[in-house]
PDB file of C-alpha atoms in Angstrom:
ATOM      1  CA  MET A 578     -12.187 -19.865  -6.301  1.00  0.00           C
ATOM      2  CA  VAL A 579      -8.878 -18.758  -6.660  1.00  0.00           C
ATOM      3  CA  SER A 580      -5.967 -19.509  -9.029  1.00  0.00           C
ATOM      4  CA  SER A 581      -2.595 -18.499 -10.291  1.00  0.00           C
ATOM      5  CA  ALA A 582      -1.188 -18.303 -13.466  1.00  0.00           C
ATOM      6  CA  PRO A 583       2.774 -18.324 -13.637  1.00  0.00           C
ATOM      7  CA  LEU A 584       4.141 -15.718 -15.920  1.00  0.00           C
ATOM      8  CA  THR A 585       7.599 -15.501 -15.708  1.00  0.00           C
ATOM      9  CA  ALA A 586      10.660 -17.547 -14.017  1.00  0.00           C
ATOM     10  CA  SER A 587      13.818 -15.670 -15.206  1.00  0.00           C
ATOM     11  CA  SER A 588      15.563 -16.492 -12.346  1.00  0.00           C
ATOM     12  CA  SER A 589      15.517 -18.383  -9.025  1.00  0.00           C
ATOM     13  CA  ARG A 590      14.545 -15.349  -7.034  1.00  0.00           C
ATOM     14  CA  ARG A 591      11.832 -13.838  -8.938  1.00  0.00           C
ATOM     15  CA  ARG A 592       8.456 -14.897 -10.564  1.00  0.00           C
ATOM     16  CA  ALA A 593       5.004 -13.168 -11.652  1.00  0.00           C
ATOM     17  CA  GLY A 594       1.767 -14.249 -12.309  1.00  0.00           C
ATOM     18  CA  PHE A 595      -2.371 -13.727 -11.668  1.00  0.00           C
ATOM     19  CA  ALA A 596      -4.501 -14.577  -8.805  1.00  0.00           C
ATOM     20  CA  LEU A 597      -8.210 -14.473  -9.435  1.00  0.00           C
ATOM     21  CA  CYS A 598     -10.686 -13.201  -6.890  1.00  0.00           C
ATOM     22  CA  PRO A 599     -14.359 -13.236  -7.178  1.00  0.00           C
ATOM     23  CA  ASP A 600     -15.759  -9.899  -8.218  1.00  0.00           C
ATOM     24  CA  GLY A 601     -19.033  -9.014  -6.087  1.00  0.00           C
ATOM     25  CA  ASP A 602     -21.701 -12.087  -5.942  1.00  0.00           C
ATOM     26  CA  GLY A 603     -19.294 -13.996  -8.114  1.00  0.00           C
ATOM     27  CA  GLU A 604     -21.610 -13.962 -11.343  1.00  0.00           C
ATOM     28  CA  ARG A 605     -19.092 -11.528 -12.860  1.00  0.00           C
ATOM     29  CA  PRO A 606     -16.048 -12.818 -14.289  1.00  0.00           C
ATOM     30  CA  PRO A 607     -13.285 -12.608 -11.733  1.00  0.00           C
ATOM     31  CA  ILE A 608     -10.605  -9.927 -11.017  1.00  0.00           C
ATOM     32  CA  ARG A 609      -7.319 -11.038 -12.264  1.00  0.00           C
ATOM     33  CA  LEU A 610      -4.740  -9.706  -9.513  1.00  0.00           C
ATOM     34  CA  PHE A 611      -1.110  -9.198 -10.530  1.00  0.00           C
ATOM     35  CA  TYR A 612       1.626 -10.270  -8.099  1.00  0.00           C
ATOM     36  CA  GLU A 613       5.232 -10.926  -7.981  1.00  0.00           C
ATOM     37  CA  VAL A 614       7.125 -13.071  -5.720  1.00  0.00           C
ATOM     38  CA  THR A 615      10.821 -12.444  -4.828  1.00  0.00           C
ATOM     39  CA  GLY A 616      13.475 -12.872  -2.435  1.00  0.00           C
ATOM     40  CA  ARG A 617      14.454 -15.768  -0.117  1.00  0.00           C
ATOM     41  CA  ARG A 618      13.049 -19.173  -1.457  1.00  0.00           C
ATOM     42  CA  GLY A 619      12.742 -22.109   0.791  1.00  0.00           C
ATOM     43  CA  PRO A 620      11.217 -22.072   4.532  1.00  0.00           C
ATOM     44  CA  ALA A 621      11.717 -18.238   5.327  1.00  0.00           C
ATOM     45  CA  PRO A 622       8.952 -15.801   6.480  1.00  0.00           C
ATOM     46  CA  THR A 623       6.801 -14.424   3.883  1.00  0.00           C
ATOM     47  CA  LEU A 624       5.679 -10.320   3.599  1.00  0.00           C
ATOM     48  CA  LEU A 625       3.113  -9.318   1.776  1.00  0.00           C
ATOM     49  CA  LEU A 626       3.375  -5.577   0.646  1.00  0.00           C
ATOM     50  CA  CYS A 627       0.147  -3.760   0.425  1.00  0.00           C
ATOM     51  CA  ASP A 628       0.094  -0.451  -1.457  1.00  0.00           C
ATOM     52  CA  GLY A 629      -1.388   2.870  -0.948  1.00  0.00           C
ATOM     53  CA  LEU A 630      -4.076   4.389  -3.257  1.00  0.00           C
ATOM     54  CA  GLY A 631      -2.868   4.495  -6.587  1.00  0.00           C
ATOM     55  CA  CYS A 632       0.287   2.870  -5.965  1.00  0.00           C
ATOM     56  CA  ASP A 633       1.703  -0.019  -7.858  1.00  0.00           C
ATOM     57  CA  GLY A 634       5.194  -0.529  -5.725  1.00  0.00           C
ATOM     58  CA  TYR A 635       7.259   2.116  -5.855  1.00  0.00           C
ATOM     59  CA  VAL A 636       7.534   3.111  -1.957  1.00  0.00           C
ATOM     60  CA  TRP A 637       9.055  -0.737  -1.618  1.00  0.00           C
ATOM     61  CA  LYS A 638      11.888  -0.013  -3.967  1.00  0.00           C
ATOM     62  CA  TYR A 639      14.463   0.038  -0.924  1.00  0.00           C
ATOM     63  CA  LEU A 640      12.601  -2.385   1.648  1.00  0.00           C
ATOM     64  CA  THR A 641      12.735  -4.861  -1.061  1.00  0.00           C
ATOM     65  CA  TRP A 642      16.481  -4.650  -1.487  1.00  0.00           C
ATOM     66  CA  ALA A 643      17.261  -4.597   1.968  1.00  0.00           C
ATOM     67  CA  LEU A 644      15.132  -7.533   3.138  1.00  0.00           C
ATOM     68  CA  ALA A 645      15.033  -9.749   0.045  1.00  0.00           C
ATOM     69  CA  SER A 646      18.122 -11.819   1.548  1.00  0.00           C
ATOM     70  CA  GLU A 647      16.287 -13.168   4.235  1.00  0.00           C
ATOM     71  CA  PHE A 648      12.437 -12.997   3.565  1.00  0.00           C
ATOM     72  CA  ARG A 649       9.822 -14.361   0.898  1.00  0.00           C
ATOM     73  CA  ILE A 650       8.486 -10.616  -0.535  1.00  0.00           C
ATOM     74  CA  ILE A 651       5.138 -10.748  -2.419  1.00  0.00           C
ATOM     75  CA  HIS A 652       3.967  -7.644  -3.793  1.00  0.00           C
ATOM     76  CA  PHE A 653       0.796  -7.366  -5.830  1.00  0.00           C
ATOM     77  CA  HIS A 654      -1.459  -4.721  -7.415  1.00  0.00           C
ATOM     78  CA  TYR A 655      -5.263  -4.629  -6.050  1.00  0.00           C
ATOM     79  CA  ARG A 656      -8.188  -4.487  -8.480  1.00  0.00           C
ATOM     80  CA  GLY A 657      -7.915  -1.454 -10.829  1.00  0.00           C
ATOM     81  CA  HIS A 658      -4.778  -0.849  -9.871  1.00  0.00           C
ATOM     82  CA  GLY A 659      -1.701  -1.511 -11.676  1.00  0.00           C
ATOM     83  CA  GLN A 660      -2.025  -4.683 -13.978  1.00  0.00           C
ATOM     84  CA  SER A 661      -4.698  -6.112 -12.242  1.00  0.00           C
ATOM     85  CA  SER A 662      -8.307  -5.805 -13.870  1.00  0.00           C
ATOM     86  CA  LEU A 663     -10.669  -3.084 -13.278  1.00  0.00           C
ATOM     87  CA  PRO A 664     -13.894  -4.385 -11.354  1.00  0.00           C
ATOM     88  CA  ALA A 665     -17.300  -4.475 -13.233  1.00  0.00           C
ATOM     89  CA  ASP A 666     -19.027  -1.889 -11.094  1.00  0.00           C
ATOM     90  CA  LEU A 667     -16.395   0.663  -9.815  1.00  0.00           C
ATOM     91  CA  HIS A 668     -18.663   2.393  -7.666  1.00  0.00           C
ATOM     92  CA  SER A 669     -19.124  -0.750  -5.401  1.00  0.00           C
ATOM     93  CA  VAL A 670     -15.395  -0.875  -4.688  1.00  0.00           C
ATOM     94  CA  ARG A 671     -14.708  -1.353  -0.841  1.00  0.00           C
ATOM     95  CA  LEU A 672     -11.506  -1.459   1.471  1.00  0.00           C
ATOM     96  CA  SER A 673     -12.818  -5.033   2.353  1.00  0.00           C
ATOM     97  CA  ASP A 674     -12.433  -5.979  -1.705  1.00  0.00           C
ATOM     98  CA  PHE A 675      -8.653  -4.994  -1.343  1.00  0.00           C
ATOM     99  CA  ALA A 676      -8.282  -7.069   1.932  1.00  0.00           C
ATOM    100  CA  ARG A 677      -9.698 -10.264  -0.166  1.00  0.00           C
ATOM    101  CA  ASP A 678      -7.313  -9.615  -3.052  1.00  0.00           C
ATOM    102  CA  ALA A 679      -4.701  -9.852  -0.391  1.00  0.00           C
ATOM    103  CA  VAL A 680      -5.776 -13.335   1.052  1.00  0.00           C
ATOM    104  CA  ALA A 681      -6.288 -14.392  -2.680  1.00  0.00           C
ATOM    105  CA  VAL A 682      -2.696 -13.469  -3.739  1.00  0.00           C
ATOM    106  CA  LEU A 683      -1.830 -15.557  -0.463  1.00  0.00           C
ATOM    107  CA  ASP A 684      -3.573 -18.303  -1.762  1.00  0.00           C
ATOM    108  CA  ALA A 685      -2.347 -18.520  -4.836  1.00  0.00           C
ATOM    109  CA  CYS A 686       1.303 -18.537  -3.729  1.00  0.00           C
ATOM    110  CA  GLU A 687       0.323 -21.244  -1.628  1.00  0.00           C
ATOM    111  CA  VAL A 688       1.034 -19.315   1.466  1.00  0.00           C
ATOM    112  CA  GLU A 689      -0.784 -19.777   4.686  1.00  0.00           C
ATOM    113  CA  ARG A 690       0.429 -17.090   6.436  1.00  0.00           C
ATOM    114  CA  ALA A 691       2.553 -13.771   5.951  1.00  0.00           C
ATOM    115  CA  VAL A 692       3.496 -10.395   7.797  1.00  0.00           C
ATOM    116  CA  LEU A 693       1.418  -7.997   6.126  1.00  0.00           C
ATOM    117  CA  ILE A 694       3.182  -4.484   5.413  1.00  0.00           C
ATOM    118  CA  GLY A 695       0.947  -1.700   4.665  1.00  0.00           C
ATOM    119  CA  HIS A 696       1.908   1.963   3.258  1.00  0.00           C
ATOM    120  CA  SER A 697      -0.897   4.748   3.330  1.00  0.00           C
ATOM    121  CA  MET A 698      -4.295   3.412   2.329  1.00  0.00           C
ATOM    122  CA  GLY A 699      -2.421  -0.121   2.972  1.00  0.00           C
ATOM    123  CA  VAL A 700      -2.188   0.277   6.366  1.00  0.00           C
ATOM    124  CA  GLN A 701      -6.213   0.096   6.260  1.00  0.00           C
ATOM    125  CA  VAL A 702      -6.124  -2.715   3.766  1.00  0.00           C
ATOM    126  CA  ALA A 703      -3.920  -4.595   6.270  1.00  0.00           C
ATOM    127  CA  LEU A 704      -6.088  -4.282   9.213  1.00  0.00           C
ATOM    128  CA  GLU A 705      -9.013  -5.392   7.378  1.00  0.00           C
ATOM    129  CA  ALA A 706      -7.267  -8.748   5.906  1.00  0.00           C
ATOM    130  CA  TYR A 707      -6.482  -9.287   9.741  1.00  0.00           C
ATOM    131  CA  ASN A 708     -10.169  -8.448  10.711  1.00  0.00           C
ATOM    132  CA  GLN A 709     -11.499 -10.803   7.789  1.00  0.00           C
ATOM    133  CA  THR A 710      -8.769 -13.574   8.321  1.00  0.00           C
ATOM    134  CA  PRO A 711      -6.599 -12.945  11.489  1.00  0.00           C
ATOM    135  CA  GLU A 712      -5.275 -17.029  11.044  1.00  0.00           C
ATOM    136  CA  ARG A 713      -3.567 -15.847   8.153  1.00  0.00           C
ATOM    137  CA  VAL A 714      -1.589 -13.023   9.406  1.00  0.00           C
ATOM    138  CA  ALA A 715       1.463 -13.536  11.222  1.00  0.00           C
ATOM    139  CA  GLY A 716       2.349  -9.860  11.972  1.00  0.00           C
ATOM    140  CA  LEU A 717       1.724  -5.933  10.940  1.00  0.00           C
ATOM    141  CA  VAL A 718       3.969  -3.312   9.865  1.00  0.00           C
ATOM    142  CA  LEU A 719       1.869  -0.187   9.604  1.00  0.00           C
ATOM    143  CA  VAL A 720       3.580   2.685   7.611  1.00  0.00           C
ATOM    144  CA  CYS A 721       2.691   6.020   7.698  1.00  0.00           C
ATOM    145  CA  GLY A 722      -0.972   5.467   7.629  1.00  0.00           C
ATOM    146  CA  SER A 723      -4.294   5.329   9.444  1.00  0.00           C
ATOM    147  CA  TYR A 724      -6.989   2.808  10.875  1.00  0.00           C
ATOM    148  CA  GLY A 725      -9.701   4.712   9.000  1.00  0.00           C
ATOM    149  CA  ASN A 726     -11.642   7.746   7.667  1.00  0.00           C
ATOM    150  CA  PRO A 727      -8.115   9.373   6.475  1.00  0.00           C
ATOM    151  CA  LEU A 728     -10.244  12.177   4.266  1.00  0.00           C
ATOM    152  CA  ARG A 729     -11.122  13.900   7.691  1.00  0.00           C
ATOM    153  CA  THR A 730      -7.199  14.192   8.962  1.00  0.00           C
ATOM    154  CA  PHE A 731      -6.209  14.885   5.529  1.00  0.00           C
ATOM    155  CA  LYS A 732      -3.584  18.006   6.007  1.00  0.00           C
ATOM    156  CA  GLY A 733      -5.246  18.707   8.888  1.00  0.00           C
ATOM    157  CA  SER A 734      -8.637  19.303   7.909  1.00  0.00           C
ATOM    158  CA  ASP A 735     -11.722  17.391   6.428  1.00  0.00           C
ATOM    159  CA  ARG A 736     -11.575  19.408   3.479  1.00  0.00           C
ATOM    160  CA  LEU A 737     -11.096  17.045   1.220  1.00  0.00           C
ATOM    161  CA  GLU A 738     -14.025  14.538   2.435  1.00  0.00           C
ATOM    162  CA  SER A 739     -16.117  17.801   1.934  1.00  0.00           C
ATOM    163  CA  LEU A 740     -14.805  18.187  -1.723  1.00  0.00           C
ATOM    164  CA  LEU A 741     -15.080  14.428  -2.856  1.00  0.00           C
ATOM    165  CA  PRO A 742     -18.690  14.370  -3.969  1.00  0.00           C
ATOM    166  CA  LEU A 743     -17.784  17.485  -6.075  1.00  0.00           C
ATOM    167  CA  VAL A 744     -14.905  15.639  -7.541  1.00  0.00           C
ATOM    168  CA  ARG A 745     -16.924  12.475  -8.006  1.00  0.00           C
ATOM    169  CA  ALA A 746     -19.443  13.978 -10.287  1.00  0.00           C
ATOM    170  CA  THR A 747     -17.224  15.789 -12.228  1.00  0.00           C
ATOM    171  CA  VAL A 748     -14.786  12.883 -13.170  1.00  0.00           C
ATOM    172  CA  SER A 749     -18.629  11.026 -13.914  1.00  0.00           C
ATOM    173  CA  ARG A 750     -19.844  13.537 -15.966  1.00  0.00           C
ATOM    174  CA  MET A 751     -16.884  14.471 -18.355  1.00  0.00           C
ATOM    175  CA  PRO A 752     -14.632  11.014 -17.798  1.00  0.00           C
ATOM    176  CA  GLN A 753     -13.029  11.309 -21.116  1.00  0.00           C
ATOM    177  CA  VAL A 754     -11.869  14.973 -20.497  1.00  0.00           C
ATOM    178  CA  VAL A 755     -10.926  14.230 -17.011  1.00  0.00           C
ATOM    179  CA  GLY A 756      -8.929  11.039 -18.286  1.00  0.00           C
ATOM    180  CA  ALA A 757      -6.966  12.946 -21.234  1.00  0.00           C
ATOM    181  CA  PHE A 758      -6.059  15.608 -18.690  1.00  0.00           C
ATOM    182  CA  TRP A 759      -5.190  12.995 -16.289  1.00  0.00           C
ATOM    183  CA  ARG A 760      -2.971  11.248 -18.336  1.00  0.00           C
ATOM    184  CA  ARG A 761      -0.938  14.046 -19.470  1.00  0.00           C
ATOM    185  CA  ALA A 762      -0.539  16.315 -16.625  1.00  0.00           C
ATOM    186  CA  LEU A 763       0.433  13.375 -14.117  1.00  0.00           C
ATOM    187  CA  PRO A 764       3.779  12.445 -15.293  1.00  0.00           C
ATOM    188  CA  THR A 765       5.466  15.516 -15.563  1.00  0.00           C
ATOM    189  CA  GLN A 766       8.177  17.788 -13.813  1.00  0.00           C
ATOM    190  CA  LEU A 767       5.497  20.484 -12.774  1.00  0.00           C
ATOM    191  CA  SER A 768       3.961  17.250 -10.886  1.00  0.00           C
ATOM    192  CA  PHE A 769       6.788  16.211  -9.377  1.00  0.00           C
ATOM    193  CA  TYR A 770       7.308  19.988  -8.102  1.00  0.00           C
ATOM    194  CA  LEU A 771       4.041  20.172  -6.881  1.00  0.00           C
ATOM    195  CA  ALA A 772       4.294  17.086  -4.897  1.00  0.00           C
ATOM    196  CA  GLN A 773       7.980  18.533  -3.221  1.00  0.00           C
ATOM    197  CA  GLN A 774       5.659  21.768  -2.394  1.00  0.00           C
ATOM    198  CA  ILE A 775       2.556  19.813  -0.565  1.00  0.00           C
ATOM    199  CA  GLU A 776       4.365  16.740   1.146  1.00  0.00           C
ATOM    200  CA  ILE A 777       7.575  15.065  -0.345  1.00  0.00           C
ATOM    201  CA  ASP A 778      10.876  16.151   1.146  1.00  0.00           C
ATOM    202  CA  GLY A 779      12.583  17.372  -1.831  1.00  0.00           C
ATOM    203  CA  THR A 780      15.780  17.519  -0.407  1.00  0.00           C
ATOM    204  CA  ARG A 781      15.976  13.452  -0.030  1.00  0.00           C
ATOM    205  CA  VAL A 782      13.370  12.190  -2.617  1.00  0.00           C
ATOM    206  CA  ARG A 783      15.118  11.679  -5.953  1.00  0.00           C
ATOM    207  CA  ARG A 784      13.045  11.972  -9.262  1.00  0.00           C
ATOM    208  CA  GLU A 785      13.544   8.573 -10.063  1.00  0.00           C
ATOM    209  CA  ASP A 786      12.269   7.086  -6.973  1.00  0.00           C
ATOM    210  CA  PHE A 787       9.115   9.522  -7.472  1.00  0.00           C
ATOM    211  CA  PHE A 788       8.489   9.264 -10.895  1.00  0.00           C
ATOM    212  CA  PRO A 789       7.123   5.758 -10.922  1.00  0.00           C
ATOM    213  CA  TYR A 790       4.194   6.913  -8.764  1.00  0.00           C
ATOM    214  CA  LEU A 791       3.244   9.721 -11.100  1.00  0.00           C
ATOM    215  CA  GLU A 792       3.551   7.188 -14.007  1.00  0.00           C
ATOM    216  CA  GLY A 793       1.454   4.364 -12.760  1.00  0.00           C
ATOM    217  CA  LEU A 794      -0.895   6.871 -11.631  1.00  0.00           C
ATOM    218  CA  ALA A 795      -1.439   8.448 -15.061  1.00  0.00           C
ATOM    219  CA  ARG A 796      -2.162   4.542 -16.381  1.00  0.00           C
ATOM    220  CA  MET A 797      -4.828   4.031 -13.691  1.00  0.00           C
ATOM    221  CA  ASP A 798      -8.606   5.107 -14.491  1.00  0.00           C
ATOM    222  CA  PRO A 799      -9.422   8.326 -12.858  1.00  0.00           C
ATOM    223  CA  ARG A 800     -12.808   6.872 -12.242  1.00  0.00           C
ATOM    224  CA  MET A 801     -11.421   3.989 -10.055  1.00  0.00           C
ATOM    225  CA  PHE A 802      -8.985   6.117  -8.503  1.00  0.00           C
ATOM    226  CA  VAL A 803     -11.879   8.400  -6.905  1.00  0.00           C
ATOM    227  CA  CYS A 804     -13.796   5.743  -5.938  1.00  0.00           C
ATOM    228  CA  THR A 805     -10.867   3.747  -4.139  1.00  0.00           C
ATOM    229  CA  MET A 806     -10.313   7.281  -2.468  1.00  0.00           C
ATOM    230  CA  ALA A 807     -14.085   7.183  -1.329  1.00  0.00           C
ATOM    231  CA  ALA A 808     -14.065   3.886   0.050  1.00  0.00           C
ATOM    232  CA  ALA A 809     -10.757   4.258   1.974  1.00  0.00           C
ATOM    233  CA  GLY A 810     -12.526   7.674   3.386  1.00  0.00           C
ATOM    234  CA  GLN A 811     -15.577   5.482   4.523  1.00  0.00           C
ATOM    235  CA  HIS A 812     -13.477   2.655   6.171  1.00  0.00           C
ATOM    236  CA  ASN A 813     -12.469   2.530   9.590  1.00  0.00           C
ATOM    237  CA  ALA A 814     -10.555  -0.397  11.843  1.00  0.00           C
ATOM    238  CA  GLY A 815     -10.785   1.451  14.837  1.00  0.00           C
ATOM    239  CA  ASP A 816     -12.858  -1.630  16.822  1.00  0.00           C
ATOM    240  CA  ILE A 817      -9.842  -3.890  15.435  1.00  0.00           C
ATOM    241  CA  LEU A 818      -7.302  -2.173  17.012  1.00  0.00           C
ATOM    242  CA  SER A 819      -7.493  -3.577  20.638  1.00  0.00           C
ATOM    243  CA  ARG A 820      -8.238  -7.123  19.105  1.00  0.00           C
ATOM    244  CA  ILE A 821      -4.887  -7.374  17.133  1.00  0.00           C
ATOM    245  CA  ALA A 822      -2.903 -10.722  18.817  1.00  0.00           C
ATOM    246  CA  VAL A 823       0.341 -10.547  16.777  1.00  0.00           C
ATOM    247  CA  PRO A 824       3.609  -8.635  16.641  1.00  0.00           C
ATOM    248  CA  THR A 825       2.850  -5.130  15.481  1.00  0.00           C
ATOM    249  CA  LEU A 826       5.250  -2.545  14.413  1.00  0.00           C
ATOM    250  CA  ILE A 827       4.067   0.987  13.532  1.00  0.00           C
ATOM    251  CA  VAL A 828       6.402   3.596  11.383  1.00  0.00           C
ATOM    252  CA  ALA A 829       5.505   7.094  11.547  1.00  0.00           C
ATOM    253  CA  GLY A 830       6.871  10.419   9.816  1.00  0.00           C
ATOM    254  CA  ARG A 831       7.085  13.411  12.202  1.00  0.00           C
ATOM    255  CA  ARG A 832       6.104  15.352   9.160  1.00  0.00           C
ATOM    256  CA  ASP A 833       3.394  13.227   7.673  1.00  0.00           C
ATOM    257  CA  SER A 834       0.584  15.628   6.718  1.00  0.00           C
ATOM    258  CA  PHE A 835      -1.426  13.124   4.848  1.00  0.00           C
ATOM    259  CA  THR A 836      -1.734  10.811   7.597  1.00  0.00           C
ATOM    260  CA  PRO A 837      -0.389  12.520  10.723  1.00  0.00           C
ATOM    261  CA  MET A 838       1.873  11.045  13.138  1.00  0.00           C
ATOM    262  CA  THR A 839      -0.632  11.607  16.085  1.00  0.00           C
ATOM    263  CA  LEU A 840      -2.974   8.593  14.336  1.00  0.00           C
ATOM    264  CA  SER A 841       0.249   6.522  14.377  1.00  0.00           C
ATOM    265  CA  GLN A 842       0.356   7.205  18.124  1.00  0.00           C
ATOM    266  CA  GLU A 843      -3.160   6.406  18.671  1.00  0.00           C
ATOM    267  CA  MET A 844      -2.730   3.135  17.040  1.00  0.00           C
ATOM    268  CA  ALA A 845       0.365   2.187  18.893  1.00  0.00           C
ATOM    269  CA  GLY A 846      -1.410   3.163  22.116  1.00  0.00           C
ATOM    270  CA  ARG A 847      -4.582   0.806  20.933  1.00  0.00           C
ATOM    271  CA  ILE A 848      -2.600  -2.524  19.740  1.00  0.00           C
ATOM    272  CA  PRO A 849      -1.404  -4.389  22.427  1.00  0.00           C
ATOM    273  CA  GLY A 850       2.346  -4.660  22.693  1.00  0.00           C
ATOM    274  CA  ALA A 851       2.791  -2.849  19.411  1.00  0.00           C
ATOM    275  CA  GLU A 852       5.901  -0.951  18.667  1.00  0.00           C
ATOM    276  CA  LEU A 853       6.119   2.546  17.263  1.00  0.00           C
ATOM    277  CA  HIS A 854       9.268   4.159  15.169  1.00  0.00           C
ATOM    278  CA  VAL A 855       9.178   7.802  14.405  1.00  0.00           C
ATOM    279  CA  VAL A 856      11.200   9.101  11.334  1.00  0.00           C
ATOM    280  CA  GLU A 857      12.295  12.224  12.264  1.00  0.00           C
ATOM    281  CA  SER A 858      11.465  14.804   9.681  1.00  0.00           C
ATOM    282  CA  GLY A 859      10.009  12.057   7.745  1.00  0.00           C
ATOM    283  CA  THR A 860       6.715  12.921   5.303  1.00  0.00           C
ATOM    284  CA  HIS A 861       3.915  10.582   3.963  1.00  0.00           C
ATOM    285  CA  THR A 862       6.883   9.225   1.620  1.00  0.00           C
ATOM    286  CA  ALA A 863       9.069   8.093   4.218  1.00  0.00           C
ATOM    287  CA  PRO A 864      10.393   4.931   3.055  1.00  0.00           C
ATOM    288  CA  ILE A 865      12.167   6.605  -0.091  1.00  0.00           C
ATOM    289  CA  GLU A 866      13.121   9.429   1.811  1.00  0.00           C
ATOM    290  CA  ARG A 867      15.177   7.569   4.761  1.00  0.00           C
ATOM    291  CA  PRO A 868      15.215   4.306   3.159  1.00  0.00           C
ATOM    292  CA  ALA A 869      18.378   3.045   5.398  1.00  0.00           C
ATOM    293  CA  GLU A 870      16.546   4.073   8.638  1.00  0.00           C
ATOM    294  CA  VAL A 871      13.166   2.327   7.501  1.00  0.00           C
ATOM    295  CA  SER A 872      14.290  -0.607   6.248  1.00  0.00           C
ATOM    296  CA  ASP A 873      16.946  -1.083   9.316  1.00  0.00           C
ATOM    297  CA  THR A 874      13.695  -0.527  11.725  1.00  0.00           C
ATOM    298  CA  ILE A 875      11.239  -3.013  10.104  1.00  0.00           C
ATOM    299  CA  GLY A 876      14.128  -5.767   9.319  1.00  0.00           C
ATOM    300  CA  SER A 877      15.105  -5.580  13.139  1.00  0.00           C
ATOM    301  CA  PHE A 878      11.460  -5.600  14.456  1.00  0.00           C
ATOM    302  CA  LEU A 879      10.998  -8.940  11.304  1.00  0.00           C
ATOM    303  CA  ARG A 880      14.513 -10.561  12.765  1.00  0.00           C
ATOM    304  CA  ARG A 881      13.286 -10.004  16.865  1.00  0.00           C
ATOM    305  CA  ARG A 882       9.970 -11.166  16.645  1.00  0.00           C
ATOM    306  CA  ILE A 883       8.755 -12.920  13.255  1.00  0.00           C
ATOM    307  CA  ALA A 884      11.806 -14.620  11.700  1.00  0.00           C
ATOM    308  CA  PRO A 885      13.325 -17.957  13.026  1.00  0.00           C
ATOM    309  CA  PRO A 886      16.851 -17.670  14.918  1.00  0.00           C
ATOM    310  CA  ALA A 887      18.170 -20.071  12.101  1.00  0.00           C
ATOM    311  CA  LEU A 888      18.069 -17.294   9.430  1.00  0.00           C
ATOM    312  CA  PRO A 889      21.250 -15.415   8.870  1.00  0.00           C
ATOM    313  CA  ALA A 890      21.586 -11.407  10.018  1.00  0.00           C
ATOM    314  CA  ALA A 891      20.577  -8.829   7.200  1.00  0.00           C
ATOM    315  CA  LYS A 892      23.429  -7.275   5.070  1.00  0.00           C
ATOM    316  CA  PRO A 893      23.753  -3.331   5.801  1.00  0.00           C
ATOM    317  CA  ALA A 894      21.281  -1.517   4.110  1.00  0.00           C
TER     318      ALA A 894
END
């Protein structure tokens, strides 16, 4: 069902490949899922990085640098994201599919158990992967995300959920027009400026750290983006929280208006033994706004509750 095709092995610390995961009922050609493996080789805990909607890794830049000397790190692209292939039926995409993608990548990398680290929508993916295969999850790190229905709390209201049917209809009726505008408008200085005004902390986020997100998003099929947004909006993992039985860390940004801090506080209260860390003044992109704080917090959690004592101490972030 799942296979791996290595692409590169330019160093002893990094390689890339594709995992295969069924598309729908399995009668269609399988989805090709791009992944990269970096960090410590040998008997080290494995971290699987789960992106947000439309993302292909920009938010993990500093965390990967900080933890690569101690942990094996796998980053992958969901179906329809980055270098992974599109599903045949975009409208049938579910968050459960992305969770199956995560497990397929673990299979391809011959990893029995991993700590799942999710950002934004990746929090939902990590929770859903735990729901599907709890025996494959050694721990959870949930960063600036929601356990479900994020469109109902985006910017403190459900307006985005109300507007979604209109957005989907527009994209479906004029895919070429929308696609052309999408590709031209996103990777621009104006988009970066608007992001600063809407959410991210412009005093702390460097252009070179955020622009890869805009460039990657511009390469994404806008139909896939909207369908994935709808899938995330419909998904809810609330009933899973009380059943989580692995070490869990929740990282929240106090100024996060995309997935408000109150959602993280609720998760911390409902997941047995969960730890909560609040990044003061942090927004939805806290991992690149306060990289040292976020990396130190996650690294400390992993060493205390996941990593074997034999591993060396981390270098300062």
